[in-house]
């Protein structure tokens, strides 16, 4: 079942997206407002990916994103942004989105992004068959439940953030390039930009560091990427 929810208030853009997703083999649920989107999500628990417009009457796409992320951690979220909204991309990802697509986009680009996100979600389900724990105090990563605890308290991570943490904790004190992180976590089929890694790391630091301004665990390796520091 490949069900996608499309939230877009402009009917011409919404139809364009819906027609192309249906053509690509998806089942589509449509919503015109954020409120309607949240209602339809509760009626359709099998939705795997949501496409969220930002500028909407009523609650905006960022707020919808926050609420979807809080209620349905397993659902993939792609924000639909306008070209002039460069900052919005970052804000959107900070509120829990997995990816963004800039308008105007081609049908091929849109379905490629949805496919990539679904594939990652699918991989995540397969990986969840793995068991075991990685203990690196104060962190404990549990592969069965796909959760990370810090000082015994469960961190609220998205599936992508969990996968980044797993990659780090499996490679302690090793410098990882942005490309390695992108390939491992997002998959080789990912079409987006490598800076999505930086945005996710920034968000992850806010969740796991004692002080995100002075990161102690996720160290920046200038010009390369990041390193999980265990000392
Ligand atoms: Ca709009």
XYZ file of C-alpha atoms and ligand atoms in Angstrom:
232
model
C 0.000 0.000 0.000
C 1.529 3.285 -1.084
C -0.735 6.000 0.264
C 0.246 9.653 0.166
C -1.501 12.675 1.678
C -1.303 15.906 -0.300
C -1.957 19.187 1.553
C -2.145 22.140 -0.836
C -4.728 24.924 -0.835
C -4.284 25.958 -4.471
C -6.518 23.575 -6.370
C -4.580 23.768 -9.667
C -1.305 22.804 -7.977
C -3.045 20.141 -5.898
C -4.621 18.558 -8.991
C -1.252 18.577 -10.745
C 0.361 16.735 -7.834
C -2.518 14.308 -7.336
C -2.773 13.366 -11.022
C 0.942 12.702 -11.228
C 1.073 10.651 -8.050
C -1.873 8.534 -9.177
C -0.168 8.055 -12.535
C 2.944 6.880 -10.644
C 0.877 4.247 -8.832
C 0.115 5.965 -5.538
C -3.144 6.127 -3.702
C -3.762 9.765 -2.773
C -5.662 11.509 0.021
C -6.230 15.228 -0.573
C -6.575 18.100 1.875
C -7.077 21.815 1.344
C -6.292 23.030 4.865
C -4.028 21.923 7.695
C -7.006 21.087 9.849
C -8.448 18.877 7.111
C -5.068 17.178 6.619
C -4.825 16.235 10.311
C -8.376 14.916 10.266
C -7.734 12.816 7.148
C -4.536 11.435 8.635
C -6.446 10.153 11.639
C -8.947 8.518 9.267
C -6.157 7.003 7.100
C -3.593 5.397 9.391
C -1.952 3.730 6.390
C -0.654 7.014 4.912
C 3.113 6.628 4.536
C 4.169 10.011 3.173
C 2.697 13.524 3.426
C 3.366 16.448 1.085
C 2.783 19.702 2.961
C 2.371 23.149 1.451
C 3.545 25.948 3.771
C 1.374 29.001 3.115
C -2.192 27.996 3.955
C -5.345 29.546 5.345
C -5.637 28.538 9.021
C -2.684 26.717 10.555
C 0.390 26.782 8.329
C 2.434 23.895 6.960
C 5.089 24.159 9.672
C 2.485 23.728 12.394
C 0.961 20.785 10.506
C 4.458 19.318 10.211
C 5.033 19.673 13.961
C 1.723 17.991 14.765
C 2.182 15.176 12.235
C 5.672 14.502 13.564
C 4.447 14.428 17.159
C 1.504 12.119 16.457
C 2.927 9.896 13.688
C 6.716 9.562 14.007
C 6.861 6.930 11.231
C 5.255 9.076 8.494
C 7.574 10.663 5.931
C 7.139 14.444 5.519
C 8.066 16.442 2.415
C 7.550 20.214 2.506
C 6.522 22.014 -0.691
C 8.408 25.307 -0.705
C 8.493 28.286 -3.060
C 11.820 29.337 -4.514
C 11.941 32.545 -2.457
C 11.542 30.662 0.800
C 15.139 29.546 1.315
C 14.930 30.130 5.071
C 11.624 28.320 5.231
C 13.364 25.159 4.073
C 15.544 25.185 7.117
C 12.665 26.037 9.458
C 10.602 23.254 7.902
C 13.303 20.709 8.460
C 13.809 21.955 11.994
C 10.162 21.219 12.756
C 10.601 17.619 11.674
C 10.308 17.375 7.885
C 12.418 14.750 6.115
C 12.796 16.545 2.816
C 11.571 19.478 0.763
C 10.728 20.069 -2.891
C 10.948 23.538 -4.398
C 8.095 24.808 -6.570
C 7.817 24.664 -9.487
C 8.817 20.996 -9.686
C 8.460 18.430 -12.425
C 6.295 15.322 -11.947
C 9.451 13.201 -12.247
C 11.208 15.093 -9.463
C 8.204 14.883 -7.185
C 7.664 11.142 -7.591
C 11.411 10.509 -7.281
C 11.400 12.229 -3.891
C 8.315 10.357 -2.704
C 9.792 7.058 -3.932
C 13.090 7.761 -2.174
C 11.361 8.563 1.102
C 9.185 5.442 0.900
C 12.226 3.320 0.140
C 13.971 4.720 3.207
C 10.916 4.053 5.319
C 10.843 0.505 3.887
C 14.518 0.035 4.656
C 13.858 1.267 8.155
C 11.251 -1.453 8.597
C 13.677 -4.114 7.366
C 16.466 -2.850 9.558
C 14.160 -3.004 12.543
C 14.510 -6.784 12.341
C 18.031 -6.335 13.681
C 18.477 -6.634 17.418
C 20.977 -5.483 19.942
C 22.126 -2.460 21.826
C 25.011 -0.052 21.603
C 25.942 1.437 24.933
C 28.067 4.580 24.939
C 27.228 6.386 28.176
C 25.286 8.543 28.571
C 23.711 7.112 25.375
C 22.053 3.759 24.840
C 20.811 2.784 21.378
C 18.292 -0.038 21.180
C 17.938 -1.564 17.696
C 14.879 -3.642 18.515
C 12.774 -0.654 19.494
C 14.766 1.792 17.330
C 15.161 4.238 20.170
C 18.011 6.132 21.773
C 18.135 6.979 25.453
C 20.288 9.582 27.127
C 20.792 9.070 30.868
C 17.938 6.560 30.772
C 15.518 9.036 29.205
C 14.163 8.314 25.727
C 15.066 10.948 23.105
C 12.307 12.011 20.720
C 14.001 11.297 17.406
C 12.609 10.966 13.903
C 13.470 7.767 12.011
C 16.127 9.679 10.050
C 17.655 11.062 13.233
C 17.690 7.575 14.724
C 19.533 6.286 11.656
C 22.095 9.092 11.906
C 22.636 8.239 15.597
C 23.037 4.567 14.731
C 25.621 5.391 12.068
C 27.530 7.581 14.522
C 27.432 5.085 17.376
C 28.576 2.275 15.087
C 31.533 4.439 14.040
C 32.825 6.062 17.219
C 35.602 8.646 16.859
C 35.666 8.232 13.098
C 35.306 11.232 10.786
C 32.372 10.672 8.432
C 31.944 12.762 5.299
C 28.600 14.361 4.498
C 28.427 12.082 1.451
C 28.926 8.953 3.562
C 26.185 10.071 5.916
C 23.893 10.915 3.002
C 24.520 7.557 1.275
C 23.981 5.529 4.427
C 20.998 7.332 5.893
C 19.165 8.764 2.885
C 20.250 6.071 0.426
C 22.167 6.299 -2.809
C 19.053 7.136 -4.788
C 18.633 10.439 -2.954
C 18.172 13.362 -5.312
C 18.442 16.275 -2.902
C 21.309 18.412 -1.726
C 24.044 17.313 0.642
C 23.313 20.252 2.958
C 20.241 18.374 4.175
C 22.777 16.493 6.310
C 23.815 19.737 8.031
C 20.213 20.721 8.700
C 19.473 17.349 10.285
C 22.672 17.426 12.350
C 21.751 20.885 13.655
C 18.354 19.555 14.712
C 19.883 16.410 16.222
C 22.323 18.491 18.282
C 19.417 20.389 19.792
C 17.984 17.077 20.937
C 21.046 15.203 22.158
C 23.704 17.702 23.211
C 23.837 19.311 26.667
C 24.540 22.585 24.844
C 23.924 22.600 21.081
C 26.132 25.699 20.732
C 29.075 23.782 22.223
C 28.513 20.280 20.848
C 30.406 17.644 22.777
C 29.206 14.468 21.055
C 28.660 15.412 17.403
C 31.877 17.180 16.489
C 32.263 19.126 13.249
C 35.195 18.025 11.122
C 35.916 21.138 9.120
C 35.707 20.689 5.384
C 34.701 17.028 5.755
C 31.697 16.265 7.856
C 31.111 15.046 11.383
C 32.536 12.751 14.022
C 30.860 10.983 16.932
C 33.082 11.813 19.846
C 33.123 9.389 22.779
C 35.833 10.899 24.955
Ca -0.469 27.700 -0.463
